[in-house]
mmCIF file of C-alpha atoms in Angstrom:
data_model
loop_
_atom_site.group_PDB
_atom_site.id
_atom_site.type_symbol
_atom_site.label_atom_id
_atom_site.label_comp_id
_atom_site.label_asym_id
_atom_site.label_seq_id
_atom_site.Cartn_x
_atom_site.Cartn_y
_atom_site.Cartn_z
ATOM 1 C CA MET A 1 51.941 -14.096 47.063
ATOM 2 C CA GLU A 2 49.638 -17.214 47.802
ATOM 3 C CA LEU A 3 46.351 -18.451 46.725
ATOM 4 C CA ARG A 4 45.223 -18.209 50.714
ATOM 5 C CA GLN A 5 45.718 -14.552 50.814
ATOM 6 C CA LEU A 6 43.815 -14.404 47.403
ATOM 7 C CA GLN A 7 41.158 -16.795 48.841
ATOM 8 C CA CYS A 8 40.893 -13.828 51.734
ATOM 9 C CA LEU A 9 40.807 -11.203 49.693
ATOM 10 C CA VAL A 10 37.832 -12.570 47.766
ATOM 11 C CA THR A 11 36.040 -13.851 50.544
ATOM 12 C CA CYS A 12 36.733 -10.269 52.890
ATOM 13 C CA ALA A 13 35.050 -8.377 49.205
ATOM 14 C CA GLN A 14 32.076 -10.551 49.664
ATOM 15 C CA THR A 15 31.589 -10.435 52.946
ATOM 16 C CA HIS A 16 32.178 -6.730 53.676
ATOM 17 C CA SER A 17 33.371 -7.990 56.908
ATOM 18 C CA PHE A 18 36.839 -8.714 58.387
ATOM 19 C CA SER A 19 35.087 -11.343 61.067
ATOM 20 C CA LYS A 20 32.215 -12.564 58.917
ATOM 21 C CA ALA A 21 35.558 -14.007 56.560
ATOM 22 C CA ALA A 22 37.112 -15.454 59.344
ATOM 23 C CA SER A 23 34.330 -17.395 60.270
ATOM 24 C CA ILE A 24 34.289 -18.467 56.647
ATOM 25 C CA LEU A 25 37.677 -19.162 56.583
ATOM 26 C CA PHE A 26 38.396 -21.029 60.453
ATOM 27 C CA THR A 27 40.275 -18.623 61.271
ATOM 28 C CA SER A 28 40.392 -15.935 63.704
ATOM 29 C CA GLN A 29 39.493 -11.677 62.207
ATOM 30 C CA SER A 30 43.463 -11.144 63.626
ATOM 31 C CA ASN A 31 44.370 -13.607 61.522
ATOM 32 C CA VAL A 32 42.361 -12.080 58.675
ATOM 33 C CA SER A 33 43.828 -8.851 59.134
ATOM 34 C CA LYS A 34 46.754 -9.456 59.060
ATOM 35 C CA THR A 35 46.835 -11.305 56.033
ATOM 36 C CA ILE A 36 45.300 -8.807 54.166
ATOM 37 C CA ALA A 37 48.043 -6.442 55.368
ATOM 38 C CA SER A 38 50.728 -8.401 54.198
ATOM 39 C CA LEU A 39 48.846 -8.703 50.502
ATOM 40 C CA GLU A 40 48.451 -4.816 50.745
ATOM 41 C CA LYS A 41 52.453 -4.208 51.805
ATOM 42 C CA GLU A 42 53.407 -7.329 49.253
ATOM 43 C CA LEU A 43 51.441 -5.970 46.376
ATOM 44 C CA GLY A 44 51.979 -2.296 47.475
ATOM 45 C CA LYS A 45 48.151 -0.825 47.488
ATOM 46 C CA LYS A 46 46.033 -0.307 49.505
ATOM 47 C CA LEU A 47 42.356 -2.859 49.001
ATOM 48 C CA PHE A 48 40.218 -2.345 51.729
ATOM 49 C CA GLU A 49 38.125 1.309 53.311
ATOM 50 C CA ARG A 50 36.873 1.172 56.298
ATOM 51 C CA LYS A 51 33.275 2.040 55.981
ATOM 52 C CA GLN A 52 30.302 2.873 58.711
ATOM 53 C CA HIS A 53 29.012 -0.613 57.554
ATOM 54 C CA GLY A 54 32.193 -2.713 57.244
ATOM 55 C CA ILE A 55 34.957 -2.667 54.394
ATOM 56 C CA GLU A 56 34.669 -1.724 50.911
ATOM 57 C CA LEU A 57 37.293 -2.287 48.284
ATOM 58 C CA THR A 58 38.932 0.329 46.762
ATOM 59 C CA GLU A 59 38.808 1.236 43.362
ATOM 60 C CA LYS A 60 42.629 -0.740 43.037
ATOM 61 C CA GLY A 61 41.121 -3.803 44.963
ATOM 62 C CA ARG A 62 38.185 -3.797 42.843
ATOM 63 C CA GLN A 63 40.760 -4.397 39.870
ATOM 64 C CA ILE A 64 42.627 -6.821 41.752
ATOM 65 C CA TYR A 65 39.805 -8.744 43.357
ATOM 66 C CA LYS A 66 38.256 -9.701 40.004
ATOM 67 C CA HIS A 67 41.588 -11.418 39.085
ATOM 68 C CA ALA A 68 41.814 -13.167 42.617
ATOM 69 C CA LEU A 69 38.092 -14.342 41.969
ATOM 70 C CA SER A 70 39.199 -15.912 38.649
ATOM 71 C CA MET A 71 42.283 -17.547 40.184
ATOM 72 C CA MET A 72 40.462 -19.151 42.769
ATOM 73 C CA GLU A 73 37.474 -20.392 40.246
ATOM 74 C CA CYS A 74 40.320 -22.016 38.069
ATOM 75 C CA SER A 75 41.951 -23.452 41.563
ATOM 76 C CA ALA A 76 38.934 -25.291 42.041
ATOM 77 C CA LYS A 77 38.498 -26.434 38.422
ATOM 78 C CA ILE A 78 42.116 -28.044 38.841
ATOM 79 C CA LEU A 79 40.722 -29.833 41.967
ATOM 80 C CA ASP A 80 38.013 -31.196 40.357
ATOM 81 C CA CYS A 81 39.896 -32.376 37.699
ATOM 82 C CA ALA A 82 41.639 -34.036 40.025
ATOM 83 C CA ASP A 83 39.108 -35.676 41.387
ATOM 84 C CA GLU A 84 37.912 -36.967 38.037
ATOM 85 C CA GLU A 85 38.646 -40.898 36.931
ATOM 86 C CA ASP A 86 40.426 -40.902 34.447
ATOM 87 C CA THR A 87 38.298 -42.031 30.902
ATOM 88 C CA GLU A 88 38.732 -41.890 27.430
ATOM 89 C CA GLU A 89 37.867 -38.653 25.196
ATOM 90 C CA LEU A 90 36.379 -38.182 21.815
ATOM 91 C CA ARG A 91 36.626 -34.218 21.059
ATOM 92 C CA VAL A 92 35.184 -33.081 17.628
ATOM 93 C CA SER A 93 34.317 -30.123 15.953
ATOM 94 C CA PHE A 94 32.287 -29.514 12.798
ATOM 95 C CA GLN A 95 30.116 -27.300 10.927
ATOM 96 C CA PRO A 96 26.487 -27.418 11.439
ATOM 97 C CA SER A 97 25.029 -29.929 9.705
ATOM 98 C CA SER A 98 22.058 -32.066 9.954
ATOM 99 C CA TRP A 99 23.737 -35.725 8.420
ATOM 100 C CA PHE A 100 26.717 -35.065 10.704
ATOM 101 C CA ALA A 101 24.640 -35.184 13.812
ATOM 102 C CA SER A 102 22.687 -38.307 12.529
ATOM 103 C CA ALA A 103 25.937 -39.897 12.023
ATOM 104 C CA PHE A 104 27.135 -39.495 15.439
ATOM 105 C CA CYS A 105 23.638 -40.383 16.363
ATOM 106 C CA ASP A 106 24.671 -43.751 14.533
ATOM 107 C CA TYR A 107 27.979 -44.083 15.996
ATOM 108 C CA TYR A 108 26.985 -43.687 19.394
ATOM 109 C CA ILE A 109 24.390 -46.181 19.226
ATOM 110 C CA GLN A 110 26.575 -48.705 17.820
ATOM 111 C CA PHE A 111 29.976 -48.132 19.673
ATOM 112 C CA GLY A 112 29.098 -45.199 22.983
ATOM 113 C CA GLU A 113 29.698 -46.083 26.103
ATOM 114 C CA THR A 114 28.651 -44.071 29.434
ATOM 115 C CA LYS A 115 32.529 -44.400 30.627
ATOM 116 C CA LYS A 116 33.625 -42.644 27.711
ATOM 117 C CA ARG A 117 33.218 -38.943 26.913
ATOM 118 C CA TYR A 118 32.228 -36.546 23.988
ATOM 119 C CA TYR A 119 32.569 -33.640 23.142
ATOM 120 C CA MET A 120 30.870 -32.719 19.925
ATOM 121 C CA ILE A 121 31.199 -28.979 19.117
ATOM 122 C CA SER A 122 29.121 -27.094 15.928
ATOM 123 C CA ALA A 123 31.305 -24.526 14.920
ATOM 124 C CA PRO A 124 32.244 -22.361 11.348
ATOM 125 C CA VAL A 125 35.671 -23.451 9.711
ATOM 126 C CA ASP A 126 38.085 -20.694 11.159
ATOM 127 C CA GLU A 127 36.971 -21.943 14.359
ATOM 128 C CA ILE A 128 37.143 -25.737 13.805
ATOM 129 C CA ILE A 129 41.000 -24.391 12.483
ATOM 130 C CA ARG A 130 41.596 -22.753 15.845
ATOM 131 C CA ARG A 131 40.408 -25.830 17.677
ATOM 132 C CA ILE A 132 42.743 -28.299 15.720
ATOM 133 C CA SER A 133 45.425 -26.008 16.429
ATOM 134 C CA ASN A 134 44.964 -25.467 20.028
ATOM 135 C CA ALA A 135 44.512 -29.354 20.500
ATOM 136 C CA GLN A 136 41.187 -28.298 22.112
ATOM 137 C CA ASP A 137 39.437 -31.117 19.423
ATOM 138 C CA GLN A 138 40.906 -34.606 18.449
ATOM 139 C CA LEU A 139 39.595 -34.227 14.925
ATOM 140 C CA GLY A 140 37.710 -31.650 13.032
ATOM 141 C CA PHE A 141 35.318 -32.035 9.557
ATOM 142 C CA ALA A 142 34.796 -29.263 7.363
ATOM 143 C CA TYR A 143 33.932 -28.279 3.989
ATOM 144 C CA ILE A 144 36.407 -26.049 1.960
ATOM 145 C CA GLU A 145 36.297 -24.873 -1.479
ATOM 146 C CA GLU A 146 39.578 -26.841 -3.417
ATOM 147 C CA THR A 147 40.846 -22.757 -4.059
ATOM 148 C CA GLN A 148 40.588 -21.668 -0.259
ATOM 149 C CA LEU A 149 42.124 -25.308 0.685
ATOM 150 C CA GLU A 150 44.989 -24.765 -1.752
ATOM 151 C CA LYS A 151 45.363 -21.332 0.339
ATOM 152 C CA LEU A 152 45.393 -22.838 3.802
ATOM 153 C CA GLN A 153 48.591 -24.981 3.410
ATOM 154 C CA GLU A 154 50.985 -22.223 5.436
ATOM 155 C CA ILE A 155 48.544 -21.728 7.905
ATOM 156 C CA PHE A 156 48.102 -25.899 8.150
ATOM 157 C CA GLN A 157 51.996 -26.521 8.198
ATOM 158 C CA THR A 158 53.104 -23.574 10.814
ATOM 159 C CA ASN A 159 50.234 -25.060 12.873
ATOM 160 C CA HIS A 160 50.878 -28.585 12.736
ATOM 161 C CA ILE A 161 47.597 -29.575 10.961
ATOM 162 C CA GLY A 162 47.628 -32.820 8.908
ATOM 163 C CA TYR A 163 44.052 -33.266 6.701
ATOM 164 C CA TYR A 164 42.555 -35.957 4.991
ATOM 165 C CA VAL A 165 40.015 -35.334 1.875
ATOM 166 C CA LEU A 166 37.291 -37.813 3.098
ATOM 167 C CA LYS A 167 34.997 -37.105 -0.450
ATOM 168 C CA ARG A 168 34.613 -34.629 -3.518
ATOM 169 C CA THR A 169 31.736 -32.636 -3.945
ATOM 170 C CA ARG A 170 30.092 -29.844 -5.030
ATOM 171 C CA THR A 171 27.882 -26.727 -3.600
ATOM 172 C CA VAL A 172 24.188 -26.809 -4.954
ATOM 173 C CA LEU A 173 21.678 -24.575 -4.532
ATOM 174 C CA TYR A 174 18.732 -26.131 -2.376
ATOM 175 C CA CYS A 175 15.913 -24.497 -3.280
ATOM 176 C CA GLY A 176 12.624 -23.672 -0.626
ATOM 177 C CA LYS A 177 8.872 -24.575 -0.443
ATOM 178 C CA LYS A 178 8.479 -22.861 -4.042
ATOM 179 C CA ARG A 179 10.689 -19.989 -5.347
ATOM 180 C CA ASP A 180 8.912 -17.584 -7.434
ATOM 181 C CA GLU A 181 10.142 -17.449 -10.770
ATOM 182 C CA THR A 182 9.268 -13.901 -11.207
ATOM 183 C CA LEU A 183 11.835 -11.762 -8.641
ATOM 184 C CA SER A 184 15.390 -10.919 -10.094
ATOM 185 C CA GLU A 185 16.963 -11.729 -6.766
ATOM 186 C CA ILE A 186 17.630 -15.328 -5.214
ATOM 187 C CA PRO A 187 16.844 -14.345 -1.107
ATOM 188 C CA LEU A 188 19.184 -17.319 0.445
ATOM 189 C CA ILE A 189 19.391 -18.663 4.186
ATOM 190 C CA GLN A 190 22.898 -19.229 4.892
ATOM 191 C CA GLY A 191 25.592 -20.605 7.631
ATOM 192 C CA SER A 192 27.009 -16.808 9.306
ATOM 193 C CA LYS A 193 30.816 -17.023 8.740
ATOM 194 C CA ASP A 194 30.925 -19.635 6.501
ATOM 195 C CA SER A 195 32.653 -18.292 3.687
ATOM 196 C CA TYR A 196 34.995 -21.673 2.527
ATOM 197 C CA SER A 197 32.506 -23.839 0.980
ATOM 198 C CA GLY A 198 31.082 -22.938 -1.474
ATOM 199 C CA ILE A 199 29.333 -19.666 -2.188
ATOM 200 C CA SER A 200 31.468 -18.127 -3.691
ATOM 201 C CA LEU A 201 31.469 -20.197 -6.812
ATOM 202 C CA TRP A 202 27.930 -19.476 -7.046
ATOM 203 C CA LYS A 203 28.512 -15.047 -6.562
ATOM 204 C CA SER A 204 31.081 -15.511 -9.409
ATOM 205 C CA ARG A 205 28.827 -16.316 -11.912
ATOM 206 C CA PRO A 206 24.996 -16.156 -12.674
ATOM 207 C CA VAL A 207 22.879 -19.192 -11.717
ATOM 208 C CA ASN A 208 20.932 -18.889 -14.325
ATOM 209 C CA GLU A 209 22.677 -17.312 -17.757
ATOM 210 C CA GLU A 210 19.049 -16.083 -19.785
ATOM 211 C CA THR A 211 17.797 -13.758 -16.329
ATOM 212 C CA ASN A 212 20.885 -13.454 -14.595
ATOM 213 C CA LEU A 213 19.363 -14.042 -10.991
ATOM 214 C CA LYS A 214 21.290 -12.778 -8.361
ATOM 215 C CA LEU A 215 21.930 -13.742 -4.719
ATOM 216 C CA LYS A 216 21.157 -12.056 -1.955
ATOM 217 C CA VAL A 217 21.518 -13.633 1.588
ATOM 218 C CA VAL A 218 18.860 -12.871 3.745
ATOM 219 C CA ILE A 219 19.075 -15.022 6.948
ATOM 220 C CA SER A 220 22.405 -16.090 8.453
ATOM 221 C CA THR A 221 22.444 -18.563 11.015
ATOM 222 C CA ASN A 222 24.377 -21.291 12.692
ATOM 223 C CA SER A 223 21.351 -22.981 13.939
ATOM 224 C CA ASP A 224 20.624 -25.937 12.622
ATOM 225 C CA TYR A 225 16.834 -25.928 13.541
ATOM 226 C CA ILE A 226 16.615 -22.500 11.795
ATOM 227 C CA MET A 227 17.576 -23.572 8.397
ATOM 228 C CA ARG A 228 15.529 -26.793 8.182
ATOM 229 C CA GLU A 229 12.570 -24.713 9.451
ATOM 230 C CA ILE A 230 13.293 -21.664 6.800
ATOM 231 C CA LEU A 231 13.714 -24.143 3.823
ATOM 232 C CA GLN A 232 10.594 -26.597 4.962
ATOM 233 C CA ARG A 233 8.009 -23.648 5.294
ATOM 234 C CA THR A 234 9.918 -20.477 3.390
ATOM 235 C CA GLU A 235 10.379 -19.836 -0.539
ATOM 236 C CA LEU A 236 14.278 -18.888 0.783
ATOM 237 C CA SER A 237 16.983 -20.870 -0.574
ATOM 238 C CA ASN A 238 20.406 -22.469 0.832
ATOM 239 C CA ILE A 239 23.748 -22.614 -1.237
ATOM 240 C CA SER A 240 25.844 -25.474 0.674
ATOM 241 C CA PRO A 241 27.746 -28.772 -0.362
ATOM 242 C CA GLU A 242 25.948 -32.157 -1.413
ATOM 243 C CA TYR A 243 24.768 -34.027 1.054
ATOM 244 C CA LEU A 244 27.317 -36.784 1.588
ATOM 245 C CA SER A 245 25.549 -39.635 3.365
ATOM 246 C CA HIS A 246 23.653 -41.950 1.907
ATOM 247 C CA ASN A 247 20.396 -41.824 4.018
ATOM 248 C CA GLU A 248 20.482 -38.400 3.893
ATOM 249 C CA LYS A 249 16.629 -36.754 2.492
ATOM 250 C CA SER A 250 16.466 -33.625 1.211
ATOM 251 C CA LEU A 251 14.247 -30.599 3.366
ATOM 252 C CA CYS A 252 13.936 -29.082 -0.140
ATOM 253 C CA SER A 253 11.686 -29.088 -2.916
ATOM 254 C CA ASP A 254 14.462 -28.537 -5.580
ATOM 255 C CA VAL A 255 18.083 -28.784 -6.521
ATOM 256 C CA GLU A 256 19.835 -26.978 -8.771
ATOM 257 C CA HIS A 257 23.704 -26.775 -10.023
ATOM 258 C CA LEU A 258 26.405 -25.171 -11.687
ATOM 259 C CA GLU A 259 26.965 -25.839 -15.193
ATOM 260 C CA GLY A 260 29.108 -28.964 -15.269
ATOM 261 C CA ASP A 261 29.895 -31.312 -12.605
ATOM 262 C CA GLU A 262 33.244 -30.356 -11.018
ATOM 263 C CA GLN A 263 34.168 -31.107 -7.889
ATOM 264 C CA THR A 264 35.088 -28.133 -6.451
ATOM 265 C CA VAL A 265 34.637 -28.993 -2.497
ATOM 266 C CA ARG A 266 36.300 -30.740 -0.727
ATOM 267 C CA PHE A 267 35.077 -33.044 2.427
ATOM 268 C CA ILE A 268 38.114 -32.718 5.016
ATOM 269 C CA CYS A 269 38.903 -34.513 8.310
ATOM 270 C CA ILE A 270 41.773 -32.196 10.396
ATOM 271 C CA PHE A 271 44.066 -32.945 12.874
ATOM 272 C CA ARG A 272 47.462 -32.328 14.550
ATOM 273 C CA ASN A 273 50.143 -33.982 12.792
ATOM 274 C CA ASP A 274 52.552 -33.864 15.585
ATOM 275 C CA ARG A 275 50.510 -36.389 18.075
ATOM 276 C CA ILE A 276 49.487 -39.609 17.511
ATOM 277 C CA LEU A 277 46.224 -40.485 17.271
ATOM 278 C CA GLU A 278 44.040 -41.877 20.252
ATOM 279 C CA LYS A 279 42.191 -45.489 19.545
ATOM 280 C CA LEU A 280 38.487 -43.898 19.950
ATOM 281 C CA PRO A 281 39.053 -40.689 17.653
ATOM 282 C CA LYS A 282 40.838 -43.109 15.469
ATOM 283 C CA GLN A 283 37.433 -45.601 15.333
ATOM 284 C CA PHE A 284 35.032 -42.672 15.120
ATOM 285 C CA LEU A 285 37.156 -41.525 12.076
ATOM 286 C CA SER A 286 37.078 -45.060 10.167
ATOM 287 C CA PHE A 287 33.260 -45.004 11.158
ATOM 288 C CA ILE A 288 32.648 -41.677 9.329
ATOM 289 C CA LYS A 289 34.532 -42.577 6.409
ATOM 290 C CA GLN A 290 32.612 -46.002 5.764
ATOM 291 C CA TYR A 291 29.245 -43.493 6.956
ATOM 292 C CA ILE A 292 29.499 -40.967 3.523
ATOM 293 C CA ASN A 293 31.184 -44.154 1.284
ATOM 294 C CA ALA A 294 28.131 -46.466 2.232
ATOM 295 C CA LYS A 295 26.058 -47.294 -0.477
#
């Protein structure tokens, strides 16, 4: 099977005509007919039926057309990639975070170049780990509870993932506009699919020993914009790790901590430990280290 046969199949299916396909492909109608006939013989399936107003794909032809179209799109992308100039790239995934967005903006202002390419992907922890494992990103940044981090060691080792602990912190309750003290539940807005970064620590014990307040997730979102607006304009609260950067401004009117000052959450950077980290991601990692430790 050759790519030109699939191209012919796709063009015939889209034009519903051998003659129109021949015109688009700059060949003769007889060549198009022969190409389709040879493809049908190779596959052992009839691909087209002649109708009153042209040709139509058979049921099997429609199935094969979908795959042929996908292959044609992939071949076009390969050609586009070959034509692109070689450029340095920075590919990073991170949990939705306003401070991290601010940090990247500061980094780009200081070091960014239009000749380089930057791919910044906001994602939950599971997706960050998957992307690093598949080498889609060079660096991943995430908050993970200490106990969860221990459980992930086998996954990291199997998938050639290494990590740095950049900072030890804790989860806190960021209270919204003003909480109704008469409520027996604390309504929350939480990041969707975020099971690693600390909410379980709060669910495992009462926030207030005297009133035994309960937690209830009302809104799940992966949008920083929705999180910001809800915390500024409603009574909903949020459980998240403490802000890491020195210049982060709280969006909330109040912050509550669990009893004690346990540093139970790790802010980590993950990467493939079987590959050499290139210059650009090295520079960015160094910048993030300085950013979160600035006084």
